[in-house]
């Protein structure tokens, strides 16, 4: 098995990503584009994964068959702070019934090694629970690997996992794929490079700073 990376060829996904990349996009519009991207990628991630069943229903005119999502299967959403909340804001509109468990990781800018400062994962995760991890960007893959390893320690197998990320670097995908080769990741684009500070190039800058307006704004 090899890592499966899905880049949905949808113009609305490309539109949102372009707004995220643009240096001139203000924080409010950046947040809207991040939420829209989270919504569309979550929709795509659930397309062939969410449990459902065929049912018979009676319309005002005749009986017919339809599809209903299996409400007995729980979903757990795991946004990686800070900027994962931006993606989850859109994902929540698709799966409002999901339970949320925040994960906070802080990356050392020199070594690119992430450390966990918040872990809200449940003590136990049921064997039928589906897990959606919202990682804002997958650069080196270090933060995502720590989350996946903690989920694995709680018995979550990769076939119950989907990762949603705005942008992924080839190096990070390789790193994650070596450890979790059966994983499926949904992203808007795969960028080729990391710079000397482990930032995705061309990328979109620091997603958290741009989402919350904590980065210096470009001069017009």
C-alpha atoms as an extended CHARMM CRD file, in Angstrom:
* protein
*
       220  EXT
         1         1  UNK       CA              0.0000000000        0.0000000000        0.0000000000  PROA      1               0.0000000000
         2         2  UNK       CA              1.1270000000        3.5730000000       -0.6510000000  PROA      2               0.0000000000
         3         3  UNK       CA             -0.0060000000        6.9270000000        0.6840000000  PROA      3               0.0000000000
         4         4  UNK       CA             -3.1220000000        8.1630000000       -1.1260000000  PROA      4               0.0000000000
         5         5  UNK       CA             -3.1790000000       11.9180000000       -1.7050000000  PROA      5               0.0000000000
         6         6  UNK       CA             -6.3500000000       13.3390000000       -3.2610000000  PROA      6               0.0000000000
         7         7  UNK       CA             -6.2870000000       16.7800000000       -4.9130000000  PROA      7               0.0000000000
         8         8  UNK       CA             -9.9040000000       17.3620000000       -6.0290000000  PROA      8               0.0000000000
         9         9  UNK       CA            -10.0160000000       19.1340000000       -9.4110000000  PROA      9               0.0000000000
        10        10  UNK       CA            -12.7690000000       21.5530000000       -8.4140000000  PROA      10              0.0000000000
        11        11  UNK       CA            -12.6050000000       25.2270000000       -9.4740000000  PROA      11              0.0000000000
        12        12  UNK       CA            -14.0340000000       26.4130000000       -6.1330000000  PROA      12              0.0000000000
        13        13  UNK       CA            -11.1870000000       24.6530000000       -4.3260000000  PROA      13              0.0000000000
        14        14  UNK       CA             -8.6820000000       26.3060000000       -6.6550000000  PROA      14              0.0000000000
        15        15  UNK       CA            -10.3770000000       29.6700000000       -6.1260000000  PROA      15              0.0000000000
        16        16  UNK       CA            -10.1320000000       29.4370000000       -2.3200000000  PROA      16              0.0000000000
        17        17  UNK       CA             -6.5020000000       28.3070000000       -2.4700000000  PROA      17              0.0000000000
        18        18  UNK       CA             -5.5910000000       31.2240000000       -4.7330000000  PROA      18              0.0000000000
        19        19  UNK       CA             -7.0960000000       33.6690000000       -2.2360000000  PROA      19              0.0000000000
        20        20  UNK       CA             -5.0740000000       32.0230000000        0.5360000000  PROA      20              0.0000000000
        21        21  UNK       CA             -1.8600000000       32.3170000000       -1.4820000000  PROA      21              0.0000000000
        22        22  UNK       CA             -2.3680000000       35.9780000000       -2.4120000000  PROA      22              0.0000000000
        23        23  UNK       CA             -0.2730000000       38.2890000000       -0.2190000000  PROA      23              0.0000000000
        24        24  UNK       CA             -2.9100000000       41.0120000000       -0.5840000000  PROA      24              0.0000000000
        25        25  UNK       CA             -5.7720000000       38.9490000000        0.8680000000  PROA      25              0.0000000000
        26        26  UNK       CA             -6.8610000000       40.5690000000        4.1730000000  PROA      26              0.0000000000
        27        27  UNK       CA             -7.4160000000       38.4180000000        7.2930000000  PROA      27              0.0000000000
        28        28  UNK       CA            -11.2280000000       38.4490000000        7.0780000000  PROA      28              0.0000000000
        29        29  UNK       CA            -11.2010000000       37.2410000000        3.4700000000  PROA      29              0.0000000000
        30        30  UNK       CA             -8.4030000000       34.7890000000        4.2820000000  PROA      30              0.0000000000
        31        31  UNK       CA            -10.5750000000       33.2840000000        7.0450000000  PROA      31              0.0000000000
        32        32  UNK       CA            -13.5300000000       32.9600000000        4.6720000000  PROA      32              0.0000000000
        33        33  UNK       CA            -11.3740000000       31.2670000000        2.0280000000  PROA      33              0.0000000000
        34        34  UNK       CA             -9.9160000000       28.8870000000        4.6280000000  PROA      34              0.0000000000
        35        35  UNK       CA            -13.3970000000       27.9380000000        5.8260000000  PROA      35              0.0000000000
        36        36  UNK       CA            -14.6000000000       27.4020000000        2.2600000000  PROA      36              0.0000000000
        37        37  UNK       CA            -11.6010000000       25.2110000000        1.5420000000  PROA      37              0.0000000000
        38        38  UNK       CA            -12.3060000000       23.2130000000        4.6850000000  PROA      38              0.0000000000
        39        39  UNK       CA            -15.9180000000       22.7790000000        3.6370000000  PROA      39              0.0000000000
        40        40  UNK       CA            -15.1310000000       21.5490000000        0.1240000000  PROA      40              0.0000000000
        41        41  UNK       CA            -12.2930000000       19.2500000000        1.1850000000  PROA      41              0.0000000000
        42        42  UNK       CA            -14.4330000000       17.7390000000        3.9520000000  PROA      42              0.0000000000
        43        43  UNK       CA            -17.2010000000       17.1240000000        1.4410000000  PROA      43              0.0000000000
        44        44  UNK       CA            -14.7370000000       15.3710000000       -0.8700000000  PROA      44              0.0000000000
        45        45  UNK       CA            -13.2000000000       13.3660000000        1.9800000000  PROA      45              0.0000000000
        46        46  UNK       CA            -16.6060000000       11.9710000000        2.9240000000  PROA      46              0.0000000000
        47        47  UNK       CA            -17.6420000000       11.1100000000       -0.6230000000  PROA      47              0.0000000000
        48        48  UNK       CA            -16.5420000000        7.4580000000       -0.5810000000  PROA      48              0.0000000000
        49        49  UNK       CA            -16.0060000000        7.0520000000        3.1420000000  PROA      49              0.0000000000
        50        50  UNK       CA            -18.9770000000        8.0750000000        5.2750000000  PROA      50              0.0000000000
        51        51  UNK       CA            -21.2060000000        5.0770000000        6.1630000000  PROA      51              0.0000000000
        52        52  UNK       CA            -24.6210000000        5.1670000000        4.5140000000  PROA      52              0.0000000000
        53        53  UNK       CA            -27.4950000000        2.8970000000        3.6710000000  PROA      53              0.0000000000
        54        54  UNK       CA            -30.2500000000        2.5530000000        1.1010000000  PROA      54              0.0000000000
        55        55  UNK       CA            -33.7760000000        3.1200000000        2.3920000000  PROA      55              0.0000000000
        56        56  UNK       CA            -37.3070000000        3.1770000000        1.0130000000  PROA      56              0.0000000000
        57        57  UNK       CA            -39.3200000000        6.3820000000        1.3760000000  PROA      57              0.0000000000
        58        58  UNK       CA            -42.7870000000        7.4790000000        0.3940000000  PROA      58              0.0000000000
        59        59  UNK       CA            -43.0470000000       10.7220000000       -1.5590000000  PROA      59              0.0000000000
        60        60  UNK       CA            -46.4070000000       12.4990000000       -1.9470000000  PROA      60              0.0000000000
        61        61  UNK       CA            -46.8080000000       10.5810000000       -5.2110000000  PROA      61              0.0000000000
        62        62  UNK       CA            -45.0180000000        7.2460000000       -4.9930000000  PROA      62              0.0000000000
        63        63  UNK       CA            -42.5180000000        5.1250000000       -3.1310000000  PROA      63              0.0000000000
        64        64  UNK       CA            -38.8340000000        5.3360000000       -4.0640000000  PROA      64              0.0000000000
        65        65  UNK       CA            -35.3830000000        4.4950000000       -2.7890000000  PROA      65              0.0000000000
        66        66  UNK       CA            -32.9360000000        6.9350000000       -1.2600000000  PROA      66              0.0000000000
        67        67  UNK       CA            -29.7130000000        7.1630000000        0.7180000000  PROA      67              0.0000000000
        68        68  UNK       CA            -29.3300000000        8.0980000000        4.3800000000  PROA      68              0.0000000000
        69        69  UNK       CA            -26.1100000000        8.6020000000        6.3250000000  PROA      69              0.0000000000
        70        70  UNK       CA            -25.7210000000        6.0010000000        9.0590000000  PROA      70              0.0000000000
        71        71  UNK       CA            -26.2410000000        8.0680000000       12.1940000000  PROA      71              0.0000000000
        72        72  UNK       CA            -25.0150000000        5.2670000000       14.4490000000  PROA      72              0.0000000000
        73        73  UNK       CA            -21.3970000000        5.8280000000       13.3410000000  PROA      73              0.0000000000
        74        74  UNK       CA            -19.7700000000        8.6370000000       15.3510000000  PROA      74              0.0000000000
        75        75  UNK       CA            -17.2870000000       11.1280000000       13.9050000000  PROA      75              0.0000000000
        76        76  UNK       CA            -14.4010000000       12.7900000000       15.7370000000  PROA      76              0.0000000000
        77        77  UNK       CA            -12.9250000000       16.0060000000       14.3300000000  PROA      77              0.0000000000
        78        78  UNK       CA             -9.3500000000       16.8400000000       15.3780000000  PROA      78              0.0000000000
        79        79  UNK       CA             -8.3330000000       20.4090000000       14.4300000000  PROA      79              0.0000000000
        80        80  UNK       CA             -4.6110000000       21.1230000000       14.8820000000  PROA      80              0.0000000000
        81        81  UNK       CA             -4.2520000000       24.5740000000       16.4480000000  PROA      81              0.0000000000
        82        82  UNK       CA             -4.1540000000       27.3640000000       15.5360000000  PROA      82              0.0000000000
        83        83  UNK       CA             -5.0140000000       27.4580000000       11.8910000000  PROA      83              0.0000000000
        84        84  UNK       CA             -6.6700000000       24.0500000000       11.7780000000  PROA      84              0.0000000000
        85        85  UNK       CA             -9.6430000000       25.8230000000       13.3340000000  PROA      85              0.0000000000
        86        86  UNK       CA            -10.0130000000       27.7810000000       10.0990000000  PROA      86              0.0000000000
        87        87  UNK       CA            -10.4330000000       24.5800000000        8.0850000000  PROA      87              0.0000000000
        88        88  UNK       CA            -12.6970000000       23.0470000000       10.7180000000  PROA      88              0.0000000000
        89        89  UNK       CA            -15.0110000000       26.0710000000       10.5940000000  PROA      89              0.0000000000
        90        90  UNK       CA            -15.9320000000       24.9830000000        7.0870000000  PROA      90              0.0000000000
        91        91  UNK       CA            -15.8160000000       21.2690000000        7.8450000000  PROA      91              0.0000000000
        92        92  UNK       CA            -18.2670000000       21.7670000000       10.6950000000  PROA      92              0.0000000000
        93        93  UNK       CA            -20.9540000000       22.8440000000        8.2430000000  PROA      93              0.0000000000
        94        94  UNK       CA            -20.6610000000       19.4190000000        6.5740000000  PROA      94              0.0000000000
        95        95  UNK       CA            -20.5080000000       17.2860000000        9.7370000000  PROA      95              0.0000000000
        96        96  UNK       CA            -22.0870000000       19.4050000000       12.5130000000  PROA      96              0.0000000000
        97        97  UNK       CA            -22.7210000000       16.2650000000       14.5660000000  PROA      97              0.0000000000
        98        98  UNK       CA            -19.0050000000       15.4890000000       14.9740000000  PROA      98              0.0000000000
        99        99  UNK       CA            -17.3610000000       15.5740000000       18.3940000000  PROA      99              0.0000000000
       100       100  UNK       CA            -14.3470000000       17.9220000000       18.5000000000  PROA      100             0.0000000000
       101       101  UNK       CA            -10.9620000000       17.2340000000       20.1200000000  PROA      101             0.0000000000
       102       102  UNK       CA             -8.3770000000       20.0090000000       19.7580000000  PROA      102             0.0000000000
       103       103  UNK       CA             -4.6640000000       19.3090000000       19.3950000000  PROA      103             0.0000000000
       104       104  UNK       CA             -2.1530000000       22.0820000000       19.9760000000  PROA      104             0.0000000000
       105       105  UNK       CA              1.3780000000       21.7830000000       18.6340000000  PROA      105             0.0000000000
       106       106  UNK       CA              4.1390000000       24.3690000000       18.5130000000  PROA      106             0.0000000000
       107       107  UNK       CA              6.9860000000       23.9810000000       16.0340000000  PROA      107             0.0000000000
       108       108  UNK       CA             10.5240000000       25.0500000000       16.8180000000  PROA      108             0.0000000000
       109       109  UNK       CA             11.5070000000       27.3230000000       13.9400000000  PROA      109             0.0000000000
       110       110  UNK       CA             15.1550000000       26.2000000000       14.0150000000  PROA      110             0.0000000000
       111       111  UNK       CA             14.7670000000       22.4350000000       14.2010000000  PROA      111             0.0000000000
       112       112  UNK       CA             11.2050000000       22.1690000000       12.7670000000  PROA      112             0.0000000000
       113       113  UNK       CA             10.4250000000       19.7140000000       15.5970000000  PROA      113             0.0000000000
       114       114  UNK       CA              6.9080000000       20.1360000000       16.9790000000  PROA      114             0.0000000000
       115       115  UNK       CA              5.9670000000       19.8050000000       20.6330000000  PROA      115             0.0000000000
       116       116  UNK       CA              2.4850000000       19.1920000000       22.0090000000  PROA      116             0.0000000000
       117       117  UNK       CA              1.0630000000       21.8090000000       24.3740000000  PROA      117             0.0000000000
       118       118  UNK       CA             -2.6060000000       20.7120000000       24.2610000000  PROA      118             0.0000000000
       119       119  UNK       CA             -4.0880000000       17.2410000000       23.8370000000  PROA      119             0.0000000000
       120       120  UNK       CA             -7.8680000000       16.9970000000       24.0830000000  PROA      120             0.0000000000
       121       121  UNK       CA             -8.1860000000       13.5510000000       22.5260000000  PROA      121             0.0000000000
       122       122  UNK       CA            -10.6840000000       11.3220000000       24.3380000000  PROA      122             0.0000000000
       123       123  UNK       CA             -9.2640000000        8.7310000000       26.7070000000  PROA      123             0.0000000000
       124       124  UNK       CA            -10.8540000000        6.0310000000       24.5600000000  PROA      124             0.0000000000
       125       125  UNK       CA            -12.0590000000        6.1680000000       20.9510000000  PROA      125             0.0000000000
       126       126  UNK       CA            -14.6640000000        3.6340000000       19.8740000000  PROA      126             0.0000000000
       127       127  UNK       CA            -13.6650000000        1.0590000000       17.2720000000  PROA      127             0.0000000000
       128       128  UNK       CA            -16.2650000000        2.3760000000       14.7850000000  PROA      128             0.0000000000
       129       129  UNK       CA            -15.5450000000        6.0920000000       15.2260000000  PROA      129             0.0000000000
       130       130  UNK       CA            -14.4020000000        7.8820000000       12.0670000000  PROA      130             0.0000000000
       131       131  UNK       CA            -11.6750000000       10.4900000000       12.5920000000  PROA      131             0.0000000000
       132       132  UNK       CA            -11.0870000000       13.6420000000       10.5410000000  PROA      132             0.0000000000
       133       133  UNK       CA             -7.8080000000       15.4610000000       11.2250000000  PROA      133             0.0000000000
       134       134  UNK       CA             -7.6710000000       19.1170000000       10.1310000000  PROA      134             0.0000000000
       135       135  UNK       CA             -4.0040000000       20.0610000000        9.6520000000  PROA      135             0.0000000000
       136       136  UNK       CA             -3.7110000000       23.6050000000        8.2200000000  PROA      136             0.0000000000
       137       137  UNK       CA             -0.5670000000       22.8540000000        6.1920000000  PROA      137             0.0000000000
       138       138  UNK       CA              1.5900000000       19.7580000000        5.8440000000  PROA      138             0.0000000000
       139       139  UNK       CA              5.1730000000       20.9970000000        5.5540000000  PROA      139             0.0000000000
       140       140  UNK       CA              7.6100000000       18.5460000000        7.1600000000  PROA      140             0.0000000000
       141       141  UNK       CA              4.7800000000       16.3480000000        8.4290000000  PROA      141             0.0000000000
       142       142  UNK       CA              6.1290000000       16.3890000000       11.9920000000  PROA      142             0.0000000000
       143       143  UNK       CA              3.0190000000       17.8180000000       13.6460000000  PROA      143             0.0000000000
       144       144  UNK       CA              0.6710000000       15.5060000000       11.7840000000  PROA      144             0.0000000000
       145       145  UNK       CA              2.7800000000       12.4550000000       12.6530000000  PROA      145             0.0000000000
       146       146  UNK       CA              2.5650000000       13.2350000000       16.3580000000  PROA      146             0.0000000000
       147       147  UNK       CA             -1.2380000000       13.4360000000       16.1340000000  PROA      147             0.0000000000
       148       148  UNK       CA             -1.4670000000       10.2420000000       14.0920000000  PROA      148             0.0000000000
       149       149  UNK       CA              0.7820000000        8.3750000000       16.5170000000  PROA      149             0.0000000000
       150       150  UNK       CA             -1.3870000000        9.4320000000       19.4600000000  PROA      150             0.0000000000
       151       151  UNK       CA             -4.4960000000        8.3010000000       17.6220000000  PROA      151             0.0000000000
       152       152  UNK       CA             -2.8230000000        5.0030000000       16.7540000000  PROA      152             0.0000000000
       153       153  UNK       CA             -1.9570000000        4.4720000000       20.4320000000  PROA      153             0.0000000000
       154       154  UNK       CA             -5.6830000000        4.7440000000       21.1450000000  PROA      154             0.0000000000
       155       155  UNK       CA             -6.4540000000        2.0080000000       18.6310000000  PROA      155             0.0000000000
       156       156  UNK       CA             -7.4760000000        4.1680000000       15.6490000000  PROA      156             0.0000000000
       157       157  UNK       CA             -6.5200000000        2.4130000000       12.4130000000  PROA      157             0.0000000000
       158       158  UNK       CA             -5.7520000000        4.4250000000        9.2780000000  PROA      158             0.0000000000
       159       159  UNK       CA             -8.7890000000        3.0750000000        7.4340000000  PROA      159             0.0000000000
       160       160  UNK       CA            -10.8840000000        5.0820000000        9.9250000000  PROA      160             0.0000000000
       161       161  UNK       CA             -8.8330000000        8.2310000000        9.3230000000  PROA      161             0.0000000000
       162       162  UNK       CA             -8.9370000000       11.0610000000        6.8210000000  PROA      162             0.0000000000
       163       163  UNK       CA             -6.5810000000       14.0530000000        6.8660000000  PROA      163             0.0000000000
       164       164  UNK       CA             -7.6810000000       17.4140000000        5.4720000000  PROA      164             0.0000000000
       165       165  UNK       CA             -5.0080000000       20.0330000000        4.8100000000  PROA      165             0.0000000000
       166       166  UNK       CA             -4.9940000000       23.2240000000        2.7650000000  PROA      166             0.0000000000
       167       167  UNK       CA             -1.5800000000       22.6020000000        1.2850000000  PROA      167             0.0000000000
       168       168  UNK       CA              1.0390000000       19.8500000000        1.3410000000  PROA      168             0.0000000000
       169       169  UNK       CA              4.7490000000       19.7420000000        0.5070000000  PROA      169             0.0000000000
       170       170  UNK       CA              6.2470000000       16.7530000000       -1.2770000000  PROA      170             0.0000000000
       171       171  UNK       CA              8.8360000000       16.2650000000        1.4610000000  PROA      171             0.0000000000
       172       172  UNK       CA              6.1810000000       16.1640000000        4.1710000000  PROA      172             0.0000000000
       173       173  UNK       CA              4.0360000000       13.7040000000        2.2450000000  PROA      173             0.0000000000
       174       174  UNK       CA              7.0480000000       11.4300000000        1.8260000000  PROA      174             0.0000000000
       175       175  UNK       CA              7.7780000000       11.6130000000        5.5460000000  PROA      175             0.0000000000
       176       176  UNK       CA              4.1840000000       10.8030000000        6.5270000000  PROA      176             0.0000000000
       177       177  UNK       CA              3.8730000000        8.0890000000        3.8770000000  PROA      177             0.0000000000
       178       178  UNK       CA              6.8980000000        6.2330000000        5.2170000000  PROA      178             0.0000000000
       179       179  UNK       CA              5.2300000000        5.9570000000        8.6310000000  PROA      179             0.0000000000
       180       180  UNK       CA              1.5660000000        5.5980000000        7.6000000000  PROA      180             0.0000000000
       181       181  UNK       CA              1.5510000000        4.2250000000        4.0440000000  PROA      181             0.0000000000
       182       182  UNK       CA             -2.1870000000        3.4170000000        4.0250000000  PROA      182             0.0000000000
       183       183  UNK       CA             -3.3050000000        6.9130000000        5.0010000000  PROA      183             0.0000000000
       184       184  UNK       CA             -5.5620000000        9.0680000000        2.7960000000  PROA      184             0.0000000000
       185       185  UNK       CA             -4.9610000000       12.8360000000        2.6590000000  PROA      185             0.0000000000
       186       186  UNK       CA             -7.1490000000       15.4730000000        0.9910000000  PROA      186             0.0000000000
       187       187  UNK       CA             -5.4630000000       18.7160000000       -0.0080000000  PROA      187             0.0000000000
       188       188  UNK       CA             -5.9440000000       21.6170000000       -2.4020000000  PROA      188             0.0000000000
       189       189  UNK       CA             -2.4330000000       21.3660000000       -3.8660000000  PROA      189             0.0000000000
       190       190  UNK       CA              0.9580000000       19.6930000000       -3.5460000000  PROA      190             0.0000000000
       191       191  UNK       CA              3.8140000000       22.2050000000       -3.5660000000  PROA      191             0.0000000000
       192       192  UNK       CA              7.3190000000       21.0670000000       -4.5380000000  PROA      192             0.0000000000
       193       193  UNK       CA              9.6770000000       22.6540000000       -2.0470000000  PROA      193             0.0000000000
       194       194  UNK       CA             10.5360000000       23.6370000000        1.5160000000  PROA      194             0.0000000000
       195       195  UNK       CA             12.8820000000       26.5470000000        2.1220000000  PROA      195             0.0000000000
       196       196  UNK       CA             15.7380000000       26.6560000000        4.6470000000  PROA      196             0.0000000000
       197       197  UNK       CA             13.2250000000       27.4770000000        7.4220000000  PROA      197             0.0000000000
       198       198  UNK       CA             11.0290000000       24.5010000000        6.4900000000  PROA      198             0.0000000000
       199       199  UNK       CA              8.3040000000       26.7030000000        5.0020000000  PROA      199             0.0000000000
       200       200  UNK       CA              6.2860000000       25.4830000000        2.0090000000  PROA      200             0.0000000000
       201       201  UNK       CA              7.2520000000       27.1830000000       -1.2730000000  PROA      201             0.0000000000
       202       202  UNK       CA              5.4200000000       28.8130000000       -2.9900000000  PROA      202             0.0000000000
       203       203  UNK       CA              3.0230000000       28.1350000000       -0.0990000000  PROA      203             0.0000000000
       204       204  UNK       CA              0.8040000000       30.7560000000        1.4880000000  PROA      204             0.0000000000
       205       205  UNK       CA              2.8830000000       32.0760000000        4.3730000000  PROA      205             0.0000000000
       206       206  UNK       CA              2.0760000000       31.4760000000        8.0430000000  PROA      206             0.0000000000
       207       207  UNK       CA             -1.5460000000       30.3270000000        8.0090000000  PROA      207             0.0000000000
       208       208  UNK       CA             -2.1370000000       31.1490000000       11.6740000000  PROA      208             0.0000000000
       209       209  UNK       CA             -0.7360000000       34.6740000000       11.4520000000  PROA      209             0.0000000000
       210       210  UNK       CA             -2.6900000000       35.4250000000        8.2980000000  PROA      210             0.0000000000
       211       211  UNK       CA             -5.8930000000       33.8810000000        9.6350000000  PROA      211             0.0000000000
       212       212  UNK       CA             -5.8780000000       35.9160000000       12.8430000000  PROA      212             0.0000000000
       213       213  UNK       CA             -4.2130000000       39.0600000000       11.5240000000  PROA      213             0.0000000000
       214       214  UNK       CA             -1.1160000000       38.7450000000       13.6810000000  PROA      214             0.0000000000
       215       215  UNK       CA              1.3310000000       39.0950000000       10.7780000000  PROA      215             0.0000000000
       216       216  UNK       CA              2.4870000000       42.4880000000        9.4090000000  PROA      216             0.0000000000
       217       217  UNK       CA              0.1660000000       43.5240000000        6.6160000000  PROA      217             0.0000000000
       218       218  UNK       CA              1.6050000000       44.2890000000        3.1580000000  PROA      218             0.0000000000
       219       219  UNK       CA              2.0430000000       47.9490000000        2.3020000000  PROA      219             0.0000000000
       220       220  UNK       CA             -0.0550000000       49.1760000000       -0.6230000000  PROA      220             0.0000000000
